mmCIF file with all atom_site columns, C-alpha atoms in Angstrom:
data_model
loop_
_atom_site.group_PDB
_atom_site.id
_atom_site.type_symbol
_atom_site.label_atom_id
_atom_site.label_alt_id
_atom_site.label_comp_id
_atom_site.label_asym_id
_atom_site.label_entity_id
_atom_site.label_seq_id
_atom_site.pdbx_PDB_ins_code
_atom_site.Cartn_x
_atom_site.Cartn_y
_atom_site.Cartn_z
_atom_site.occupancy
_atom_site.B_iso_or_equiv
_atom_site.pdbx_formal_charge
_atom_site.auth_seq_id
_atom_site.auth_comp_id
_atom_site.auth_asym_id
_atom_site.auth_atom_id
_atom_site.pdbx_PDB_model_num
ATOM 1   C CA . UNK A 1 1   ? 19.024  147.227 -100.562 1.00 0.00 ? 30  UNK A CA 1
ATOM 2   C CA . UNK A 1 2   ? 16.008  145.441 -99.518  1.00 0.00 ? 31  UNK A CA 1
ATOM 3   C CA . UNK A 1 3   ? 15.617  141.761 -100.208 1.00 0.00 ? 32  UNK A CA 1
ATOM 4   C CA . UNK A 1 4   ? 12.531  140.619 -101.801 1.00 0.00 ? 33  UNK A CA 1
ATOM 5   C CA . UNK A 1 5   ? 10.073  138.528 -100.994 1.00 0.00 ? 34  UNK A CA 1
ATOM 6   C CA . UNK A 1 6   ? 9.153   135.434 -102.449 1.00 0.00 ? 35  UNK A CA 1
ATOM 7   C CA . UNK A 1 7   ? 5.933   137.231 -104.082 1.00 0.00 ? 36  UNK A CA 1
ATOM 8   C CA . UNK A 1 8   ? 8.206   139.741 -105.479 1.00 0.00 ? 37  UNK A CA 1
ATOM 9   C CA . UNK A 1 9   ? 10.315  137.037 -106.775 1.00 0.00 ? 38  UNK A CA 1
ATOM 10  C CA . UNK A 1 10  ? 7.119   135.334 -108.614 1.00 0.00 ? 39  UNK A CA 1
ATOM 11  C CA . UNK A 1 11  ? 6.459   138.689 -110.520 1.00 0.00 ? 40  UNK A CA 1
ATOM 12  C CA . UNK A 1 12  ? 10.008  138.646 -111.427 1.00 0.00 ? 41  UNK A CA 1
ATOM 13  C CA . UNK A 1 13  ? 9.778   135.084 -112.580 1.00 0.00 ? 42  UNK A CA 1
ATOM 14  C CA . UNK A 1 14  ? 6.407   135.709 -114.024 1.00 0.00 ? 43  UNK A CA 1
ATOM 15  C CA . UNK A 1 15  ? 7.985   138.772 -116.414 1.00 0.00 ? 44  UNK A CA 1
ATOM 16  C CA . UNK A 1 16  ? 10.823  136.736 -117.182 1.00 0.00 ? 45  UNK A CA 1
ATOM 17  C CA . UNK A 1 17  ? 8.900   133.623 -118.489 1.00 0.00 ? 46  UNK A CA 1
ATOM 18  C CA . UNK A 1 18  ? 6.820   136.148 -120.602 1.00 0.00 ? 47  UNK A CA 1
ATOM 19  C CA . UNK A 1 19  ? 10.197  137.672 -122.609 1.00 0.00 ? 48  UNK A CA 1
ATOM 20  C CA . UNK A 1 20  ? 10.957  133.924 -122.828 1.00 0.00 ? 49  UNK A CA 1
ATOM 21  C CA . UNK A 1 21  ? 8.151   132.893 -124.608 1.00 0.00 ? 50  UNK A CA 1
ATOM 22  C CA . UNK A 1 22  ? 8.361   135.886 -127.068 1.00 0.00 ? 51  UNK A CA 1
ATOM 23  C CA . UNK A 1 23  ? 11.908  135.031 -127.605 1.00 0.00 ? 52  UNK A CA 1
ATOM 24  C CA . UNK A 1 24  ? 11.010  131.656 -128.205 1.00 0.00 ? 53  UNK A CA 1
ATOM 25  C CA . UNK A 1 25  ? 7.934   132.645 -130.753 1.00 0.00 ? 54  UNK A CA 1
ATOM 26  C CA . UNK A 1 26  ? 9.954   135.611 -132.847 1.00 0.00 ? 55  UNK A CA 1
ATOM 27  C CA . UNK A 1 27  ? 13.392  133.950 -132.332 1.00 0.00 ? 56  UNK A CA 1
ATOM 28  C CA . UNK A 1 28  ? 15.030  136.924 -131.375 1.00 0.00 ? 57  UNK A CA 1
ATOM 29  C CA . UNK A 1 29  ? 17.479  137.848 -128.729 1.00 0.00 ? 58  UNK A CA 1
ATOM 30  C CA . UNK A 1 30  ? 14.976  139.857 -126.346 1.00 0.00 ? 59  UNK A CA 1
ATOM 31  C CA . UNK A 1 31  ? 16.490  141.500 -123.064 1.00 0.00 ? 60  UNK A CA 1
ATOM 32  C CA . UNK A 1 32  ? 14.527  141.055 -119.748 1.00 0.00 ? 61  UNK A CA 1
ATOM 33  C CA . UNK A 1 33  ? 14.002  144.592 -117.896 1.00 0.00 ? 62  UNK A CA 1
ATOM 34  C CA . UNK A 1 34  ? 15.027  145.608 -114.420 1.00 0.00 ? 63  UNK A CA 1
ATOM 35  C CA . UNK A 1 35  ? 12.470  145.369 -112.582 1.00 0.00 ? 64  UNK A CA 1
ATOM 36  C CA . UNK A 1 36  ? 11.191  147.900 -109.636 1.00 0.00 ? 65  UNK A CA 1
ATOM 37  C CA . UNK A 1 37  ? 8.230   147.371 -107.066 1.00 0.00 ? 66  UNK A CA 1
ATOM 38  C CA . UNK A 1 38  ? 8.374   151.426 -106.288 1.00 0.00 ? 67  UNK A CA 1
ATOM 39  C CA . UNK A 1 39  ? 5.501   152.425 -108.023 1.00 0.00 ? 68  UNK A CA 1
ATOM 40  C CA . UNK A 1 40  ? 2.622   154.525 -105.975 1.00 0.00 ? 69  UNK A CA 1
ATOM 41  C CA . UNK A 1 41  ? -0.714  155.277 -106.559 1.00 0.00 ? 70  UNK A CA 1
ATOM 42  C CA . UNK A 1 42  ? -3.724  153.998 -108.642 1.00 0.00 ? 71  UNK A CA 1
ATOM 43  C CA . UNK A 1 43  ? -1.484  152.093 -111.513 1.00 0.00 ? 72  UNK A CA 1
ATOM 44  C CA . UNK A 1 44  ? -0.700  148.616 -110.342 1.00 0.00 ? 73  UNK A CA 1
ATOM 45  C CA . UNK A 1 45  ? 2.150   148.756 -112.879 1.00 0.00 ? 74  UNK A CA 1
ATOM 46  C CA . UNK A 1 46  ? 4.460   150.423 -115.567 1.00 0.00 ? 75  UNK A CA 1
ATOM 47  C CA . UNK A 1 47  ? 6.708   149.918 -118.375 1.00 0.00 ? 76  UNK A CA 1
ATOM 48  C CA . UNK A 1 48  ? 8.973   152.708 -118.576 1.00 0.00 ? 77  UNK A CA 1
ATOM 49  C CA . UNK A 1 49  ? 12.093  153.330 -121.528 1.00 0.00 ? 78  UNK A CA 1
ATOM 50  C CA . UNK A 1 50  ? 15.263  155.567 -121.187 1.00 0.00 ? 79  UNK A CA 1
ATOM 51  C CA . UNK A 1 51  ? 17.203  155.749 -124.205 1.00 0.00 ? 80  UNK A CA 1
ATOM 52  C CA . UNK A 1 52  ? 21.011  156.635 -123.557 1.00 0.00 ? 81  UNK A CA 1
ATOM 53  C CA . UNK A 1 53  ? 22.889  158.493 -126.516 1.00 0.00 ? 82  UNK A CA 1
ATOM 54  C CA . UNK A 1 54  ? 26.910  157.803 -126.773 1.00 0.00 ? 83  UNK A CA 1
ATOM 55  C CA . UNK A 1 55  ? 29.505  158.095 -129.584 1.00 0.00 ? 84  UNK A CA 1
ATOM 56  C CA . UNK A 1 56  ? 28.967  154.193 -130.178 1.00 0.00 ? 85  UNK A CA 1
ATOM 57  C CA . UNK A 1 57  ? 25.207  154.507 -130.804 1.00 0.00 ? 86  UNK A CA 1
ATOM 58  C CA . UNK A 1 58  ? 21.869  154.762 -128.704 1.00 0.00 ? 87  UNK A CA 1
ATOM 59  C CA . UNK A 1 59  ? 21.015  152.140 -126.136 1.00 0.00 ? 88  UNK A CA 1
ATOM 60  C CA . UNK A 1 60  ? 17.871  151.703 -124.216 1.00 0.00 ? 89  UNK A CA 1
ATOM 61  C CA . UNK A 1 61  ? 17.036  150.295 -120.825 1.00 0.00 ? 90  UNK A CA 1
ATOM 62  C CA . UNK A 1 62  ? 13.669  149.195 -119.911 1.00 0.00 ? 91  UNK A CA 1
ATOM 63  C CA . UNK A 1 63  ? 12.061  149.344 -115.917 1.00 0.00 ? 92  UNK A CA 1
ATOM 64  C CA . UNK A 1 64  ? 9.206   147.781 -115.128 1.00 0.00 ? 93  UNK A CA 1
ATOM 65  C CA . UNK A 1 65  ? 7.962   149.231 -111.817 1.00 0.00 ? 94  UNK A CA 1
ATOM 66  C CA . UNK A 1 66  ? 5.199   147.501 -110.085 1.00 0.00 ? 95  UNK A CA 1
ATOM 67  C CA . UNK A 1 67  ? 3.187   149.257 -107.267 1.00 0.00 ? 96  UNK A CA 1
ATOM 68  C CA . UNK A 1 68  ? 3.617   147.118 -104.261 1.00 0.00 ? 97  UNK A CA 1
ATOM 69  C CA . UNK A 1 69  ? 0.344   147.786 -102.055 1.00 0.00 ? 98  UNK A CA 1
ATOM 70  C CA . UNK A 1 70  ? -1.624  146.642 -104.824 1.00 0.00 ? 99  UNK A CA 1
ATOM 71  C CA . UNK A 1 71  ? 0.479   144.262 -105.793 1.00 0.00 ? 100 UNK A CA 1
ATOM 72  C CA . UNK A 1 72  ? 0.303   142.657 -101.989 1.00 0.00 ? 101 UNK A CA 1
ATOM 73  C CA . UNK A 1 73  ? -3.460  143.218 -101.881 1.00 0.00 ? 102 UNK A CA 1
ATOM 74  C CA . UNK A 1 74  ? -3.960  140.727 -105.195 1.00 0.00 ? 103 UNK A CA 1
ATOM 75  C CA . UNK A 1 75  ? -0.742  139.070 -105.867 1.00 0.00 ? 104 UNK A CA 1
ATOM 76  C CA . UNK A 1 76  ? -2.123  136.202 -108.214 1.00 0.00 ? 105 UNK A CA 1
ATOM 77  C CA . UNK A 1 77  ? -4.017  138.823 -110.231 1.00 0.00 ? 106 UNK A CA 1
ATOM 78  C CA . UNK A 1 78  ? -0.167  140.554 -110.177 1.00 0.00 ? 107 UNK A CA 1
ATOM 79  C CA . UNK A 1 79  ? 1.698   137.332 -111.320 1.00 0.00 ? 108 UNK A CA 1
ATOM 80  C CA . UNK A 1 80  ? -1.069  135.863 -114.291 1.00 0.00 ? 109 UNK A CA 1
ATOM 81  C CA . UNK A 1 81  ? -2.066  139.772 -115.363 1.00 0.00 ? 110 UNK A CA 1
ATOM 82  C CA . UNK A 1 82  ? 0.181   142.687 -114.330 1.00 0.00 ? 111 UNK A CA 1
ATOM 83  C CA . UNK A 1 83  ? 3.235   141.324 -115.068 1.00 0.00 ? 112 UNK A CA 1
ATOM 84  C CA . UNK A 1 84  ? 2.540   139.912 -118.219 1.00 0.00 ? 113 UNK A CA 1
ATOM 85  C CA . UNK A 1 85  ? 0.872   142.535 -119.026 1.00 0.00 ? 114 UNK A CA 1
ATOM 86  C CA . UNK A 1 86  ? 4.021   145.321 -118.226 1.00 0.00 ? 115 UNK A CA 1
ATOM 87  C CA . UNK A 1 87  ? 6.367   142.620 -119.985 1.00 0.00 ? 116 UNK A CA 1
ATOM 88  C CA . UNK A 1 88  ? 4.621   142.924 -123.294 1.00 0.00 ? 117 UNK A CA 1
ATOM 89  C CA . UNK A 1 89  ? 5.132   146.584 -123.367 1.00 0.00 ? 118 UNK A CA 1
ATOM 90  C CA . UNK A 1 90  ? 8.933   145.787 -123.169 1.00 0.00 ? 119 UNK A CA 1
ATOM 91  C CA . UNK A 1 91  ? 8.589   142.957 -125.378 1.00 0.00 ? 120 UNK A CA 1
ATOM 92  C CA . UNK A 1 92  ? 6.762   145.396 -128.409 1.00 0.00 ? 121 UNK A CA 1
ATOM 93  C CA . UNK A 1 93  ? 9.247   148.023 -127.537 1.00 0.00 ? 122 UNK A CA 1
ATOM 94  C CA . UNK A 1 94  ? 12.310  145.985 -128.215 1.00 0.00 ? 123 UNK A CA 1
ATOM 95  C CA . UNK A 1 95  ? 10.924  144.079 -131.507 1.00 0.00 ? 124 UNK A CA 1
ATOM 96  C CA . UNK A 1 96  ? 8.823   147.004 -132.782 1.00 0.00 ? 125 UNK A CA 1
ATOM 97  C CA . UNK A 1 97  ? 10.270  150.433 -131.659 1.00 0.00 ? 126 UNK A CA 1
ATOM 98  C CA . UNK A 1 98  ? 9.393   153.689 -130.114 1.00 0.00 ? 127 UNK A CA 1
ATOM 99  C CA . UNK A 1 99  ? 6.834   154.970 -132.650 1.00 0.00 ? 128 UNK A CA 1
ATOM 100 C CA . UNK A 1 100 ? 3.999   152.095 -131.062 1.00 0.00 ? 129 UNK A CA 1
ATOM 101 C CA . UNK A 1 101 ? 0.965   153.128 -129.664 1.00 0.00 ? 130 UNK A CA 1
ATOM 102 C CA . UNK A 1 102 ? 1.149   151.426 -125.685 1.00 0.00 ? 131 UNK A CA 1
ATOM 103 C CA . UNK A 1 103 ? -1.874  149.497 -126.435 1.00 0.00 ? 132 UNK A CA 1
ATOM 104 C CA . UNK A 1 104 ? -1.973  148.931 -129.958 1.00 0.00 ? 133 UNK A CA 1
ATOM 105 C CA . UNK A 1 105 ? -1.869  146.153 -132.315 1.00 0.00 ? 134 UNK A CA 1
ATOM 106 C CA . UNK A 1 106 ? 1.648   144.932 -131.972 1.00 0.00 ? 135 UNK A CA 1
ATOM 107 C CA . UNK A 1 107 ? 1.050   144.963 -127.984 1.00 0.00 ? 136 UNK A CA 1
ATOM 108 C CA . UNK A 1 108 ? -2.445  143.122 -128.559 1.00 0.00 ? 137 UNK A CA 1
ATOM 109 C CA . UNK A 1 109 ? -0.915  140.660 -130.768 1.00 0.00 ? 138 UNK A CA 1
ATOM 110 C CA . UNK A 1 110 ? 2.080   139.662 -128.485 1.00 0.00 ? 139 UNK A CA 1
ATOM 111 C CA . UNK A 1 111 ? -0.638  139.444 -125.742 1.00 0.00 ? 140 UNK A CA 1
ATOM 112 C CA . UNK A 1 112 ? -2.891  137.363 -127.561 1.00 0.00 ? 141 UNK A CA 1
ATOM 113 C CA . UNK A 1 113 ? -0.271  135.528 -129.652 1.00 0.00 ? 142 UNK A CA 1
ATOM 114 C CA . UNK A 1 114 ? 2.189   134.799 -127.713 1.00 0.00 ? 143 UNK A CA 1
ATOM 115 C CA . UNK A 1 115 ? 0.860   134.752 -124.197 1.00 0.00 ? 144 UNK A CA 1
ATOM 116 C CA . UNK A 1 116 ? -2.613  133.452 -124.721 1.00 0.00 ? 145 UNK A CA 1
ATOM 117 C CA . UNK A 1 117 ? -4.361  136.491 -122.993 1.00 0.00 ? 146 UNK A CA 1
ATOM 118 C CA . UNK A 1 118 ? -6.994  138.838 -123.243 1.00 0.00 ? 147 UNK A CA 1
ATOM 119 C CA . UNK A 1 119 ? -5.116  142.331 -123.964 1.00 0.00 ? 148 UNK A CA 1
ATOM 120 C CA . UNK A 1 120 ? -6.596  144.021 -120.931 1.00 0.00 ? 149 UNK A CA 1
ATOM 121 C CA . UNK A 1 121 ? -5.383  147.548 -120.807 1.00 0.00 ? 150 UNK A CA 1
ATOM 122 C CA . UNK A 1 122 ? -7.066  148.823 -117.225 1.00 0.00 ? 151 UNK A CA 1
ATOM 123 C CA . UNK A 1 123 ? -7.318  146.967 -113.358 1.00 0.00 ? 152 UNK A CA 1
ATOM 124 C CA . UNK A 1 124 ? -10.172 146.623 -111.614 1.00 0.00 ? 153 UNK A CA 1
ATOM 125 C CA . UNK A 1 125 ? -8.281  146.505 -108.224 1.00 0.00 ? 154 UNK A CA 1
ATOM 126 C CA . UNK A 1 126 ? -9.494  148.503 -105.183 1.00 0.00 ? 155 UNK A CA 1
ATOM 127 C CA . UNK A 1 127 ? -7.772  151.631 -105.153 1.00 0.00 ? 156 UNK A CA 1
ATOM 128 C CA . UNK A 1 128 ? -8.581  153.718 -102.152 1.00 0.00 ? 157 UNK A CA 1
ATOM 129 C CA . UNK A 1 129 ? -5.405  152.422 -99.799  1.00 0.00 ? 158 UNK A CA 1
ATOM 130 C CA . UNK A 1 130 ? -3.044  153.057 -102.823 1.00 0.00 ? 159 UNK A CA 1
ATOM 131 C CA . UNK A 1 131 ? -4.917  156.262 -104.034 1.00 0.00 ? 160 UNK A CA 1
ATOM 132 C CA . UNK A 1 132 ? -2.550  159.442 -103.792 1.00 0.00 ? 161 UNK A CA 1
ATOM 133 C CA . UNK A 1 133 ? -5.524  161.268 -103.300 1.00 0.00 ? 162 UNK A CA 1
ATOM 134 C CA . UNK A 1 134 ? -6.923  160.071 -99.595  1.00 0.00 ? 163 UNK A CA 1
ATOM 135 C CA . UNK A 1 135 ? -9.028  162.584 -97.928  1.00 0.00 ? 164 UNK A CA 1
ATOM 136 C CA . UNK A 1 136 ? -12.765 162.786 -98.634  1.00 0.00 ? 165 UNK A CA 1
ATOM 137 C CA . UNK A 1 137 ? -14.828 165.948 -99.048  1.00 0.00 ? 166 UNK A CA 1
ATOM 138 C CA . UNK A 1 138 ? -18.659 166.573 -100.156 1.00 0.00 ? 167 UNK A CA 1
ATOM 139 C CA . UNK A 1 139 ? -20.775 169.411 -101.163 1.00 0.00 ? 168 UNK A CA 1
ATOM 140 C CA . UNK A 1 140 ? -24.403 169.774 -101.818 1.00 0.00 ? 169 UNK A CA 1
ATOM 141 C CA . UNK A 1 141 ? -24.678 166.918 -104.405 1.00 0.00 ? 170 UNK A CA 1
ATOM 142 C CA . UNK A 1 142 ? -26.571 164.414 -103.168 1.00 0.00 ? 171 UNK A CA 1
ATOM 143 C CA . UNK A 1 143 ? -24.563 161.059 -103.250 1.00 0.00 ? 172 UNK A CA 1
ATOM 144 C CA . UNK A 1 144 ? -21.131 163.291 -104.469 1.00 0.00 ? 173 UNK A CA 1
ATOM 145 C CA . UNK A 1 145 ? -17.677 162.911 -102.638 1.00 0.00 ? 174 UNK A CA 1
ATOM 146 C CA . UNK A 1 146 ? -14.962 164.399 -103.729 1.00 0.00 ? 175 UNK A CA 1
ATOM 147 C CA . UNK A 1 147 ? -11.103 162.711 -103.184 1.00 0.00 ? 176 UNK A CA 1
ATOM 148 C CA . UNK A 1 148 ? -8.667  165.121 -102.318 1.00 0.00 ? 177 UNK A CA 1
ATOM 149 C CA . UNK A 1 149 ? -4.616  164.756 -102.083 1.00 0.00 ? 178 UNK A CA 1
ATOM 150 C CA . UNK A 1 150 ? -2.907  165.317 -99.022  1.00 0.00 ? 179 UNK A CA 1
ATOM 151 C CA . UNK A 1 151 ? -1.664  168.916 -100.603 1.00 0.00 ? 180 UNK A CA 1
ATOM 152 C CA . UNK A 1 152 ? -5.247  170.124 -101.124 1.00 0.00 ? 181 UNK A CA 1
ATOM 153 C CA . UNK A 1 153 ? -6.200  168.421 -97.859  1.00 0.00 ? 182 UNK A CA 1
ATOM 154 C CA . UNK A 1 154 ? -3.669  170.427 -95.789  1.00 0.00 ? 183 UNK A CA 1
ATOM 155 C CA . UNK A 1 155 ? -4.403  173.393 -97.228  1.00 0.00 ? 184 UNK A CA 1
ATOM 156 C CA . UNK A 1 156 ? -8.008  174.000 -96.481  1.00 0.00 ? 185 UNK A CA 1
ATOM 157 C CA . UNK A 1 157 ? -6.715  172.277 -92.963  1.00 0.00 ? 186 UNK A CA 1
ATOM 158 C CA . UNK A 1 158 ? -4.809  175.468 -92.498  1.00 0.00 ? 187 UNK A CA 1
ATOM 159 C CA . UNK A 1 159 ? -8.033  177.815 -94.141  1.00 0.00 ? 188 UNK A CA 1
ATOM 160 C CA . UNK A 1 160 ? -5.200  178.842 -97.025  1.00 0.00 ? 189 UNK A CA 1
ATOM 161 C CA . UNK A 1 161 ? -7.608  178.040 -99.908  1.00 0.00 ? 190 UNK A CA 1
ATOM 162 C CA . UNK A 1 162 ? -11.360 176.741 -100.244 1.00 0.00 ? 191 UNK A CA 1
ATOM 163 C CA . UNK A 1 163 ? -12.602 174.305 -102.935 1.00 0.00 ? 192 UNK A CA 1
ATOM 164 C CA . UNK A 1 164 ? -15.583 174.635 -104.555 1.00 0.00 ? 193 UNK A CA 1
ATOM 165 C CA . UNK A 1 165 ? -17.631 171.592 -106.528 1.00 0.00 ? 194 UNK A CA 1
ATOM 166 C CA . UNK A 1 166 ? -17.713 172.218 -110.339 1.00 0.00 ? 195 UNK A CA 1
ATOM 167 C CA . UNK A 1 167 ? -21.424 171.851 -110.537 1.00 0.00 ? 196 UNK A CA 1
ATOM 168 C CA . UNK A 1 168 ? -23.284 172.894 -107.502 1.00 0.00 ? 197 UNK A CA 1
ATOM 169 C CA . UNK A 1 169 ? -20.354 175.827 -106.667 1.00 0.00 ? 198 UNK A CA 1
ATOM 170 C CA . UNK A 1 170 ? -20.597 174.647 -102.718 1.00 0.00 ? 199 UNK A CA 1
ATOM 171 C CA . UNK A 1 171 ? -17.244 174.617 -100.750 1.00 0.00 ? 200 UNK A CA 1
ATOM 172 C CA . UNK A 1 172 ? -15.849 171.617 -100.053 1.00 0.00 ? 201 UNK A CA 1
ATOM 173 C CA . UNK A 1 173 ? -15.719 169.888 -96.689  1.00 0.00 ? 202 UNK A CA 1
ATOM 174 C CA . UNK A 1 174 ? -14.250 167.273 -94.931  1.00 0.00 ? 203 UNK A CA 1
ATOM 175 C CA . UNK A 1 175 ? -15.737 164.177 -94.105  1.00 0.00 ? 204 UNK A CA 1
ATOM 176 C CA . UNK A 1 176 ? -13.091 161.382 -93.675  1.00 0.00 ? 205 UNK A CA 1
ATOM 177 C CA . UNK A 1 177 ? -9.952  159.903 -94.734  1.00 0.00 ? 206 UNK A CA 1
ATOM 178 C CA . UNK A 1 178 ? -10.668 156.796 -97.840  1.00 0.00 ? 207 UNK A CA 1
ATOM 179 C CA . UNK A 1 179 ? -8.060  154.758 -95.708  1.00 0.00 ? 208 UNK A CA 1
ATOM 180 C CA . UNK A 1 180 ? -10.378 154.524 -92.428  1.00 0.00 ? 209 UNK A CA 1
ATOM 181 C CA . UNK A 1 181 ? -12.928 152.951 -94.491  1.00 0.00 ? 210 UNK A CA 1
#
């Protein structure tokens, strides 16, 4: 296994001293997550639950799994937003159960509440190095490019298929990859 790196090690810390604090505020028992940096693509992070059914009852075991380009490319915004903000699903999962909504009022109360934040449910981080989709294409639309994934891409590559634009009905071609820009 890879070690981490002390930025890694900050998000950890910073979604540990979240589930403190909520411990501390509801005086529960609260467990902190495992915590990934595997994620890929446009969402700089993610809360995900497993539940795991036995004779002596149902237990479940949080992940948080960060994305790690993005994470690298604004690691303060990472360590005072995204990992707060992936704690507090954890945190609302554990005191309030499955039936939440992600973003709803028990996750913007522990946000505001408990962590002093602005419940911010979106990033505004540049995407196109982390985008799963990195090949460009236009049409006739003036001022219209259209990001492909590396699936699509190939394909027209090998003239097996030909996209069309929804609105002008124009095939699709190739004008660059989003990562040379």
């Amino acid at each position: 296994m890879q070690s981490s790196t002390e930025l890694q090690r900050k998000v950890i810390a910073a979604v540990e001293v979240s589930v403190e604090k909520a411990r501390d505020y509801f005086k529960k028992p609260l467990i902190v997550p495992e915590v990934r940096f595997d994620l890929r693509g446009k969402s700089a992070g993610q809360a995900r639950f497993e539940v795991q059914r036995s004779w002596g009852g149902n237990k479940s075991h949080a992940t948080i799994r960060f994305n790690r380009l993005l994470m690298q490319e604004n690691p303060q915004a990472f360590i005072d937003e995204v990992a707060p903000h992936e704690a507090v699903h954890v945190i609302a999962h554990q005191l309030f159960g499955t039936r939440i909504k992600p973003h709803g009022q028990e996750w913007k109360m522990i946000m505001r509440t408990v962590l002093n934040r602005d419940p911010v449910v979106t990033h505004r981080f540049d995407i196109a190095r982390a985008s799963p989709k990195p090949w460009l294409y236009q049409c006739h639309c003036p001022e219209v490019e259209h990001a492909l994934s590396t699936i699509r891409h190939n394909r027209i590559q090998r003239q097996q298929t030909t996209y069309m634009c929804r609105q002008c009905q124009a095939p699709l071609s190739y004008i660059g990859s989003s990562r040379a820009r």
